Amino acid sequence: MNRLWCLLAGLAACGAIAQGPAVAADPNHIKVGILLPLTGTFAAVAETQKQGAQLAVDVINKRGGLVMPWGKVTVEAVVDDDEAKLDVGVRRYRYMVSEGVRGVGGQTWAPLAYALNAMVAKDPMPYFPVCVMSKEGFFKGKIANSTFATAFSPWTVGYMAGQSAIKSLAKKRIFFLARSDSWGWDMRDGVKAAAEQYGGEVVGYDEVSLGTSDFTTILQKVRAAKPDVFIASQFGADAVALLKQVQQMGLGNEMTIFNAFITNVVAKGVPPEALKDVYAMHYFYYDLADFPDKAVAGSAREFTELYRAKYQAPPDAYATIAYIAYMEMFRGFETAKSFDAAKVAAALTANNGAFDTVKGPARWRDDHSAAYKYAAFLVKGKGPTEQKNEWDLFRVMGAMGGDEVLPTLKSLGY
């Protein structure tokens, strides 16, 4: 993070962190920023995030706007491309501030979310990152008072994957493949924590860099270790390449395959025969028809119908993260009866931070991470004979959630 802090220090030193223009105290119209990497590596996921955020804006405007003490306030979304680059993202965030936005959300690339969090710590702005932020960002003294993250850290993803493998699938011998960055290392630590707690054992470990396309050597090591379950941290195109090679080598006949975190966009890139019987954690899966909690199944169905009506496809995980984030931003404005960052933060954390979402109840913790009753759903991939349509990708097998799947507040310095 040295480069990041040098960048921010340089901006602050030259007075480059822009302050917004004078804005009306009681406006009837406001702008909010949607800043995402709409081009480049993460563009496909970012597009779903943009859609989720824009749907939230539509929901508010269709009911007449935000309900504020002086009347209804309509919302305009200002969209820009951060390109998943620190300098570009910081510059375009500053431009949004100069244009008078009252809140900002976005990011698919966690290092940029970390950078913007540092900026809003110095110059408060309601900020809602919609990516899986690194665990480091949630430490006391690091998370800004006005930053609220509707997803969790990779540590939690790893912990849930490990817990699910051991408790739900009875697979105790784990081979874990990390990505050589905070995404993979945080996930590794979460898997290890779950193994220690639930009686599992990590019998093999390796790591590869982002963008790896040939996993042959790694998969030979996995086969030699003879684990009960192979848990991989790979995401996006890396996950697609890995799962194709796993299927080609027939590893699924020898062990359970568990891709730790997945989305529909990723799963659609995997041939059905390679997706078959692959387990994963999914932040939100649109088809919860058979889920035991019928209230949550109903709210998921309503959200899916709303999303389909606008985009002609079911909502993916990251679209849902963004939708929840912006609905919380808007709830914060209405509850605070203000757009002031400190007042919005106080409003969101009042009443034990409790709020409701399209995937069930949640609450804001002291680290401004959302603790969900259902943090993620354990899903199992459907094969070619099981898929009824292009989006019929998974069967929901269970769910994990609560404070149990998050790092303890004590471990984060609280």
Short mmCIF file of C-alpha atoms in Angstrom, two decimals:
data_model
loop_
_atom_site.label_atom_id
_atom_site.label_comp_id
_atom_site.label_asym_id
_atom_site.label_seq_id
_atom_site.Cartn_x
_atom_site.Cartn_y
_atom_site.Cartn_z
CA MET A 1 0.00 0.00 0.00
CA ASN A 2 3.03 2.34 0.04
CA ARG A 3 2.28 3.59 -3.45
CA LEU A 4 -1.29 4.33 -2.42
CA TRP A 5 -0.34 6.31 0.67
CA CYS A 6 2.29 8.25 -1.27
CA LEU A 7 -0.33 9.11 -3.85
CA LEU A 8 -2.81 10.29 -1.26
CA ALA A 9 -0.17 12.22 0.66
CA GLY A 10 0.85 13.97 -2.54
CA LEU A 11 -2.73 14.93 -3.32
CA ALA A 12 -3.29 16.28 0.17
CA ALA A 13 -0.02 18.19 0.15
CA CYS A 14 -0.93 20.10 -2.97
CA GLY A 15 -4.50 20.66 -1.87
CA ALA A 16 -5.75 18.46 -4.69
CA ILE A 17 -8.48 16.60 -2.77
CA ALA A 18 -11.32 18.66 -4.12
CA GLN A 19 -14.09 20.14 -2.09
CA GLY A 20 -17.51 20.26 -3.67
CA PRO A 21 -19.19 23.42 -4.87
CA ALA A 22 -21.67 25.31 -2.77
CA VAL A 23 -24.92 23.31 -2.77
CA ALA A 24 -28.42 24.11 -1.63
CA ALA A 25 -29.11 23.26 2.00
CA ASP A 26 -32.57 21.87 1.17
CA PRO A 27 -32.37 20.71 -2.46
CA ASN A 28 -35.15 19.06 -4.42
CA HIS A 29 -32.60 17.20 -6.58
CA ILE A 30 -29.24 15.58 -5.73
CA LYS A 31 -26.48 13.70 -7.51
CA VAL A 32 -24.82 10.49 -6.33
CA GLY A 33 -21.70 8.96 -7.86
CA ILE A 34 -21.35 5.48 -9.38
CA LEU A 35 -17.63 4.91 -9.98
CA LEU A 36 -16.69 1.52 -11.46
CA PRO A 37 -14.12 -0.11 -13.80
CA LEU A 38 -16.43 -0.18 -16.81
CA THR A 39 -13.53 -1.01 -19.13
CA GLY A 40 -10.75 -3.52 -18.65
CA THR A 41 -10.42 -6.76 -16.67
CA PHE A 42 -13.40 -6.27 -14.38
CA ALA A 43 -15.79 -4.71 -16.90
CA ALA A 44 -18.34 -7.56 -16.97
CA VAL A 45 -18.76 -7.60 -13.20
CA ALA A 46 -18.70 -3.78 -13.04
CA GLU A 47 -21.57 -3.63 -15.53
CA THR A 48 -23.75 -5.70 -13.17
CA GLN A 49 -22.74 -3.45 -10.26
CA LYS A 50 -23.75 -0.38 -12.26
CA GLN A 51 -27.09 -1.97 -13.04
CA GLY A 52 -27.76 -2.72 -9.37
CA ALA A 53 -26.92 0.85 -8.36
CA GLN A 54 -29.05 2.36 -11.12
CA LEU A 55 -31.98 0.13 -10.17
CA ALA A 56 -31.82 1.51 -6.61
CA VAL A 57 -31.92 5.06 -8.01
CA ASP A 58 -34.95 4.09 -10.13
CA VAL A 59 -36.76 2.64 -7.11
CA ILE A 60 -36.32 5.88 -5.18
CA ASN A 61 -37.36 8.13 -8.06
CA LYS A 62 -40.40 6.03 -8.98
CA ARG A 63 -41.78 6.62 -5.52
CA GLY A 64 -41.26 10.36 -5.96
CA GLY A 65 -37.77 10.73 -4.51
CA LEU A 66 -36.14 10.69 -1.09
CA VAL A 67 -38.49 11.68 1.72
CA MET A 68 -36.77 14.62 3.44
CA PRO A 69 -38.17 17.12 5.98
CA TRP A 70 -38.52 19.84 3.32
CA GLY A 71 -40.14 17.55 0.71
CA LYS A 72 -39.28 14.96 -1.94
CA VAL A 73 -35.79 14.92 -3.44
CA THR A 74 -35.09 13.19 -6.75
CA VAL A 75 -31.78 11.41 -7.34
CA GLU A 76 -29.51 11.60 -10.38
CA ALA A 77 -26.80 8.96 -10.90
CA VAL A 78 -23.46 10.28 -12.18
CA VAL A 79 -21.55 7.34 -13.71
CA ASP A 80 -17.83 7.23 -14.48
CA ASP A 81 -15.11 4.69 -15.24
CA ASP A 82 -12.27 4.22 -12.72
CA GLU A 83 -10.49 1.73 -15.04
CA ALA A 84 -9.31 -0.18 -11.92
CA LYS A 85 -6.37 2.24 -11.68
CA LEU A 86 -5.44 4.20 -8.58
CA ASP A 87 -4.58 7.47 -10.30
CA VAL A 88 -7.61 7.40 -12.60
CA GLY A 89 -10.00 6.40 -9.84
CA VAL A 90 -8.77 9.09 -7.44
CA ARG A 91 -8.95 11.75 -10.15
CA ARG A 92 -12.48 10.80 -11.16
CA TYR A 93 -13.63 10.60 -7.56
CA ARG A 94 -12.32 14.14 -7.06
CA TYR A 95 -14.22 15.26 -10.15
CA MET A 96 -17.45 13.76 -8.78
CA VAL A 97 -16.90 15.67 -5.55
CA SER A 98 -16.32 18.86 -7.53
CA GLU A 99 -19.64 18.24 -9.28
CA GLY A 100 -21.44 18.20 -5.93
CA VAL A 101 -22.35 14.54 -5.43
CA ARG A 102 -23.83 13.79 -2.00
CA GLY A 103 -22.62 10.20 -1.82
CA VAL A 104 -20.43 7.79 -3.81
CA GLY A 105 -20.39 4.04 -4.30
CA GLY A 106 -18.48 1.64 -6.48
CA GLN A 107 -15.22 -0.21 -7.07
CA THR A 108 -14.65 -3.76 -8.15
CA TRP A 109 -10.92 -3.59 -7.46
CA ALA A 110 -10.31 -3.55 -3.70
CA PRO A 111 -7.10 -1.41 -3.65
CA LEU A 112 -9.01 1.53 -5.12
CA ALA A 113 -11.76 1.13 -2.52
CA TYR A 114 -9.03 1.27 0.11
CA ALA A 115 -7.71 4.49 -1.45
CA LEU A 116 -11.10 6.20 -1.57
CA ASN A 117 -11.82 5.11 2.00
CA ALA A 118 -8.62 6.94 3.03
CA MET A 119 -9.82 10.04 1.18
CA VAL A 120 -13.26 10.12 2.80
CA ALA A 121 -11.59 9.67 6.18
CA LYS A 122 -9.93 13.05 5.57
CA ASP A 123 -12.83 14.75 3.78
CA PRO A 124 -16.05 12.99 4.86
CA MET A 125 -18.46 11.74 2.22
CA PRO A 126 -20.99 8.89 2.47
CA TYR A 127 -19.04 6.14 0.69
CA PHE A 128 -20.30 2.64 -0.09
CA PRO A 129 -17.72 0.30 -1.67
CA VAL A 130 -19.42 -2.54 -3.52
CA CYS A 131 -16.44 -4.88 -3.84
CA VAL A 132 -14.98 -7.48 -1.48
CA MET A 133 -12.56 -5.21 0.42
CA SER A 134 -9.37 -6.54 1.97
CA LYS A 135 -9.54 -7.46 5.65
CA GLU A 136 -6.99 -4.71 6.39
CA GLY A 137 -9.52 -2.08 5.38
CA PHE A 138 -11.84 -2.99 8.26
CA PHE A 139 -9.29 -2.47 11.05
CA LYS A 140 -10.04 0.19 13.63
CA GLY A 141 -8.42 3.41 12.51
CA LYS A 142 -8.48 2.33 8.85
CA ILE A 143 -12.20 2.29 8.04
CA ALA A 144 -13.58 5.82 7.66
CA ASN A 145 -16.52 6.92 9.77
CA SER A 146 -18.62 7.43 6.64
CA THR A 147 -17.58 4.24 4.77
CA PHE A 148 -20.04 1.32 4.84
CA ALA A 149 -19.23 -1.94 3.03
CA THR A 150 -22.15 -4.14 1.99
CA ALA A 151 -19.84 -7.04 1.15
CA PHE A 152 -17.25 -8.62 3.41
CA SER A 153 -13.55 -9.40 3.17
CA PRO A 154 -11.95 -12.40 1.42
CA TRP A 155 -11.23 -13.76 4.92
CA THR A 156 -14.96 -14.29 5.36
CA VAL A 157 -15.24 -15.94 1.94
CA GLY A 158 -12.49 -18.38 2.93
CA TYR A 159 -13.98 -19.00 6.34
CA MET A 160 -17.42 -19.77 4.88
CA ALA A 161 -15.92 -22.07 2.24
CA GLY A 162 -13.92 -23.95 4.87
CA GLN A 163 -16.84 -24.15 7.26
CA SER A 164 -19.17 -25.39 4.51
CA ALA A 165 -16.69 -28.00 3.28
CA ILE A 166 -16.10 -29.41 6.75
CA LYS A 167 -19.53 -29.09 8.39
CA SER A 168 -21.96 -29.36 5.49
CA LEU A 169 -20.02 -31.66 3.15
CA ALA A 170 -17.98 -33.61 5.75
CA LYS A 171 -14.75 -32.97 3.84
CA LYS A 172 -11.92 -32.47 6.32
CA ARG A 173 -8.72 -32.83 4.27
CA ILE A 174 -8.30 -29.57 2.32
CA PHE A 175 -5.98 -28.52 -0.47
CA PHE A 176 -6.17 -24.74 -0.84
CA LEU A 177 -5.04 -22.76 -3.88
CA ALA A 178 -4.55 -19.05 -3.19
CA ARG A 179 -4.07 -16.11 -5.50
CA SER A 180 -0.80 -14.31 -4.77
CA ASP A 181 -2.32 -11.14 -3.33
CA SER A 182 -4.52 -10.00 -0.43
CA TRP A 183 -7.55 -11.67 -2.06
CA GLY A 184 -5.91 -15.09 -1.90
CA TRP A 185 -4.00 -14.63 1.34
CA ASP A 186 -7.00 -13.33 3.29
CA MET A 187 -9.05 -16.24 1.95
CA ARG A 188 -6.29 -18.67 2.93
CA ASP A 189 -6.36 -17.36 6.49
CA GLY A 190 -10.14 -17.73 6.62
CA VAL A 191 -9.95 -21.36 5.45
CA LYS A 192 -7.27 -22.08 8.07
CA ALA A 193 -9.40 -20.50 10.81
CA ALA A 194 -12.39 -22.65 9.84
CA ALA A 195 -10.22 -25.78 9.71
CA GLU A 196 -8.86 -25.11 13.18
CA GLN A 197 -12.33 -24.46 14.59
CA TYR A 198 -14.15 -27.38 12.98
CA GLY A 199 -11.52 -30.10 12.96
CA GLY A 200 -10.30 -29.86 9.40
CA GLU A 201 -6.75 -30.03 8.08
CA VAL A 202 -5.02 -28.17 5.26
CA VAL A 203 -3.01 -30.99 3.67
CA GLY A 204 -1.79 -29.00 0.69
CA TYR A 205 -1.25 -25.39 -0.29
CA ASP A 206 -0.02 -23.43 -3.29
CA GLU A 207 -0.55 -20.00 -4.83
CA VAL A 208 -0.51 -18.49 -8.30
CA SER A 209 -0.66 -14.95 -9.61
CA LEU A 210 -3.69 -13.18 -11.05
CA GLY A 211 -4.06 -14.01 -14.73
CA THR A 212 -2.68 -17.56 -14.55
CA SER A 213 -4.07 -19.64 -17.42
CA ASP A 214 -2.25 -22.98 -17.12
CA PHE A 215 -2.88 -24.85 -13.86
CA THR A 216 -1.58 -28.25 -14.98
CA THR A 217 1.40 -28.41 -12.61
CA ILE A 218 -0.69 -27.20 -9.67
CA LEU A 219 -3.44 -29.74 -10.34
CA GLN A 220 -0.89 -32.55 -10.42
CA LYS A 221 0.15 -31.47 -6.90
CA VAL A 222 -3.50 -31.44 -5.84
CA ARG A 223 -4.01 -34.99 -7.15
CA ALA A 224 -0.88 -36.21 -5.35
CA ALA A 225 -2.03 -34.74 -2.01
CA LYS A 226 -5.28 -36.79 -2.16
CA PRO A 227 -7.46 -34.23 -0.33
CA ASP A 228 -11.16 -34.66 0.38
CA VAL A 229 -11.82 -31.23 -1.07
CA PHE A 230 -9.94 -28.84 -3.35
CA ILE A 231 -10.81 -25.22 -2.46
CA ALA A 232 -9.63 -22.56 -4.92
CA SER A 233 -9.68 -18.79 -4.52
CA GLN A 234 -9.63 -18.06 -8.26
CA PHE A 235 -12.21 -15.62 -9.62
CA GLY A 236 -13.33 -14.40 -13.04
CA ALA A 237 -11.41 -15.69 -16.06
CA ASP A 238 -8.93 -17.43 -13.73
CA ALA A 239 -11.75 -19.51 -12.24
CA VAL A 240 -13.10 -20.39 -15.68
CA ALA A 241 -9.68 -21.61 -16.83
CA LEU A 242 -9.11 -23.56 -13.62
CA LEU A 243 -12.49 -25.33 -13.61
CA LYS A 244 -12.14 -26.31 -17.27
CA GLN A 245 -8.76 -27.92 -16.53
CA VAL A 246 -10.08 -29.61 -13.37
CA GLN A 247 -12.79 -31.22 -15.49
CA GLN A 248 -10.37 -32.22 -18.25
CA MET A 249 -8.14 -33.97 -15.70
CA GLY A 250 -11.09 -35.69 -14.05
CA LEU A 251 -10.28 -34.40 -10.56
CA GLY A 252 -13.96 -34.19 -9.69
CA ASN A 253 -14.04 -38.00 -9.69
CA GLU A 254 -11.37 -38.09 -6.98
CA MET A 255 -12.34 -35.22 -4.66
CA THR A 256 -14.93 -32.48 -4.09
CA ILE A 257 -14.25 -29.29 -6.09
CA PHE A 258 -15.01 -26.02 -4.32
CA ASN A 259 -14.51 -22.66 -6.05
CA ALA A 260 -14.67 -20.39 -3.02
CA PHE A 261 -16.57 -17.39 -4.44
CA ILE A 262 -18.59 -17.27 -7.63
CA THR A 263 -21.07 -15.20 -9.61
CA ASN A 264 -23.43 -16.05 -12.44
CA VAL A 265 -21.29 -14.07 -14.90
CA VAL A 266 -18.32 -16.30 -14.03
CA ALA A 267 -20.37 -19.52 -14.00
CA LYS A 268 -21.77 -18.81 -17.47
CA GLY A 269 -18.21 -18.92 -18.81
CA VAL A 270 -17.75 -22.45 -17.46
CA PRO A 271 -18.99 -25.29 -19.70
CA PRO A 272 -21.92 -27.07 -17.98
CA GLU A 273 -19.99 -30.34 -17.83
CA ALA A 274 -17.20 -28.51 -15.90
CA LEU A 275 -19.65 -26.66 -13.63
CA LYS A 276 -21.46 -29.87 -12.67
CA ASP A 277 -21.15 -30.67 -8.94
CA VAL A 278 -18.77 -27.77 -8.26
CA TYR A 279 -19.53 -26.14 -4.91
CA ALA A 280 -19.11 -22.43 -4.21
CA MET A 281 -20.23 -19.59 -1.97
CA HIS A 282 -22.58 -17.14 -3.70
CA TYR A 283 -23.38 -13.74 -2.12
CA PHE A 284 -26.86 -13.89 -3.68
CA TYR A 285 -28.50 -16.41 -5.97
CA TYR A 286 -31.75 -15.31 -7.56
CA ASP A 287 -33.57 -18.67 -7.34
CA LEU A 288 -34.32 -19.33 -3.68
CA ALA A 289 -37.63 -21.10 -4.37
CA ASP A 290 -36.63 -24.13 -2.27
CA PHE A 291 -34.89 -22.16 0.48
CA PRO A 292 -36.38 -22.92 3.93
CA ASP A 293 -36.76 -19.24 4.91
CA LYS A 294 -39.83 -18.40 2.84
CA ALA A 295 -39.74 -14.70 3.74
CA VAL A 296 -36.26 -14.40 2.24
CA ALA A 297 -37.28 -16.53 -0.74
CA GLY A 298 -40.17 -14.11 -1.31
CA SER A 299 -38.06 -10.96 -1.09
CA ALA A 300 -35.45 -12.50 -3.42
CA ARG A 301 -38.19 -13.33 -5.91
CA GLU A 302 -39.60 -9.79 -5.80
CA PHE A 303 -36.13 -8.31 -6.32
CA THR A 304 -35.45 -10.70 -9.19
CA GLU A 305 -38.72 -9.74 -10.90
CA LEU A 306 -37.89 -6.04 -10.48
CA TYR A 307 -34.40 -6.53 -11.90
CA ARG A 308 -35.60 -8.72 -14.79
CA ALA A 309 -38.16 -6.11 -15.80
CA LYS A 310 -35.36 -3.57 -16.30
CA TYR A 311 -32.47 -5.70 -17.54
CA GLN A 312 -34.08 -8.89 -18.97
CA ALA A 313 -31.85 -11.11 -16.85
CA PRO A 314 -31.77 -12.17 -13.18
CA PRO A 315 -29.61 -10.18 -10.75
CA ASP A 316 -26.10 -11.44 -10.15
CA ALA A 317 -24.25 -11.31 -6.84
CA TYR A 318 -22.38 -8.05 -7.43
CA ALA A 319 -25.50 -6.34 -8.77
CA THR A 320 -27.15 -7.22 -5.47
CA ILE A 321 -24.21 -5.93 -3.44
CA ALA A 322 -24.52 -2.59 -5.26
CA TYR A 323 -28.32 -2.45 -4.95
CA ILE A 324 -28.13 -3.03 -1.19
CA ALA A 325 -25.35 -0.42 -0.88
CA TYR A 326 -27.29 2.35 -2.60
CA MET A 327 -30.54 1.52 -0.82
CA GLU A 328 -28.61 1.85 2.44
CA MET A 329 -27.12 5.15 1.29
CA PHE A 330 -30.64 6.42 0.60
CA ARG A 331 -31.95 5.05 3.90
CA GLY A 332 -29.12 6.88 5.61
CA PHE A 333 -30.12 10.18 3.98
CA GLU A 334 -33.77 9.77 4.92
CA THR A 335 -33.14 8.56 8.48
CA ALA A 336 -30.58 11.30 9.14
CA LYS A 337 -32.87 13.87 7.48
CA SER A 338 -29.62 15.21 6.07
CA PHE A 339 -26.85 14.59 3.52
CA ASP A 340 -24.13 15.35 6.07
CA ALA A 341 -21.69 12.41 6.23
CA ALA A 342 -21.44 12.30 10.03
CA LYS A 343 -25.20 12.44 10.47
CA VAL A 344 -25.73 9.73 7.85
CA ALA A 345 -23.18 7.49 9.59
CA ALA A 346 -24.88 8.03 12.95
CA ALA A 347 -28.28 7.22 11.46
CA LEU A 348 -27.09 3.98 9.91
CA THR A 349 -25.49 2.73 13.12
CA ALA A 350 -28.44 3.67 15.36
CA ASN A 351 -30.68 0.90 16.74
CA ASN A 352 -27.80 -1.58 16.73
CA GLY A 353 -27.28 -0.85 13.03
CA ALA A 354 -30.19 -3.09 12.01
CA PHE A 355 -31.50 -2.96 8.45
CA ASP A 356 -33.32 -5.22 6.01
CA THR A 357 -32.23 -6.36 2.56
CA VAL A 358 -33.46 -8.36 -0.41
CA LYS A 359 -31.61 -11.36 1.05
CA GLY A 360 -32.77 -11.01 4.63
CA PRO A 361 -31.94 -9.07 7.80
CA ALA A 362 -28.55 -7.52 8.50
CA ARG A 363 -26.87 -5.01 10.77
CA TRP A 364 -23.91 -2.66 10.60
CA ARG A 365 -21.11 -3.66 12.97
CA ASP A 366 -18.61 -1.31 14.59
CA ASP A 367 -16.21 -1.99 11.70
CA HIS A 368 -18.92 -0.84 9.24
CA SER A 369 -19.11 -4.32 7.76
CA ALA A 370 -22.59 -5.74 7.22
CA ALA A 371 -23.38 -8.83 9.27
CA TYR A 372 -26.10 -10.75 7.42
CA LYS A 373 -28.29 -13.57 8.65
CA TYR A 374 -27.39 -15.11 5.27
CA ALA A 375 -23.97 -13.75 4.31
CA ALA A 376 -23.67 -16.18 1.41
CA PHE A 377 -25.42 -19.22 -0.01
CA LEU A 378 -23.74 -22.58 -0.52
CA VAL A 379 -24.47 -23.56 -4.12
CA LYS A 380 -23.79 -26.63 -6.25
CA GLY A 381 -23.27 -26.35 -10.00
CA LYS A 382 -25.75 -27.92 -12.39
CA GLY A 383 -24.61 -30.06 -15.29
CA PRO A 384 -25.82 -29.99 -18.90
CA THR A 385 -28.84 -32.24 -18.29
CA GLU A 386 -29.95 -30.24 -15.24
CA GLN A 387 -29.87 -26.70 -16.64
CA LYS A 388 -33.33 -25.67 -17.87
CA ASN A 389 -32.25 -22.28 -19.25
CA GLU A 390 -29.14 -20.15 -19.64
CA TRP A 391 -29.36 -18.81 -16.07
CA ASP A 392 -30.24 -22.12 -14.38
CA LEU A 393 -26.72 -22.56 -13.05
CA PHE A 394 -26.89 -23.69 -9.42
CA ARG A 395 -28.86 -25.50 -6.77
CA VAL A 396 -28.86 -23.78 -3.37
CA MET A 397 -27.70 -26.22 -0.69
CA GLY A 398 -27.62 -23.98 2.39
CA ALA A 399 -26.36 -20.69 3.77
CA MET A 400 -23.83 -19.22 6.19
CA GLY A 401 -24.08 -15.99 8.13
CA GLY A 402 -24.10 -14.01 11.35
CA ASP A 403 -21.16 -12.58 13.25
CA GLU A 404 -19.64 -16.05 13.30
CA VAL A 405 -18.41 -15.78 9.70
CA LEU A 406 -16.78 -12.38 10.17
CA PRO A 407 -13.44 -11.63 11.86
CA THR A 408 -14.03 -10.82 15.51
CA LEU A 409 -14.15 -7.12 16.31
CA LYS A 410 -11.42 -7.73 18.89
CA SER A 411 -9.11 -9.12 16.18
CA LEU A 412 -9.71 -5.90 14.21
CA GLY A 413 -8.73 -3.68 17.13
CA TYR A 414 -12.15 -2.80 18.56
#
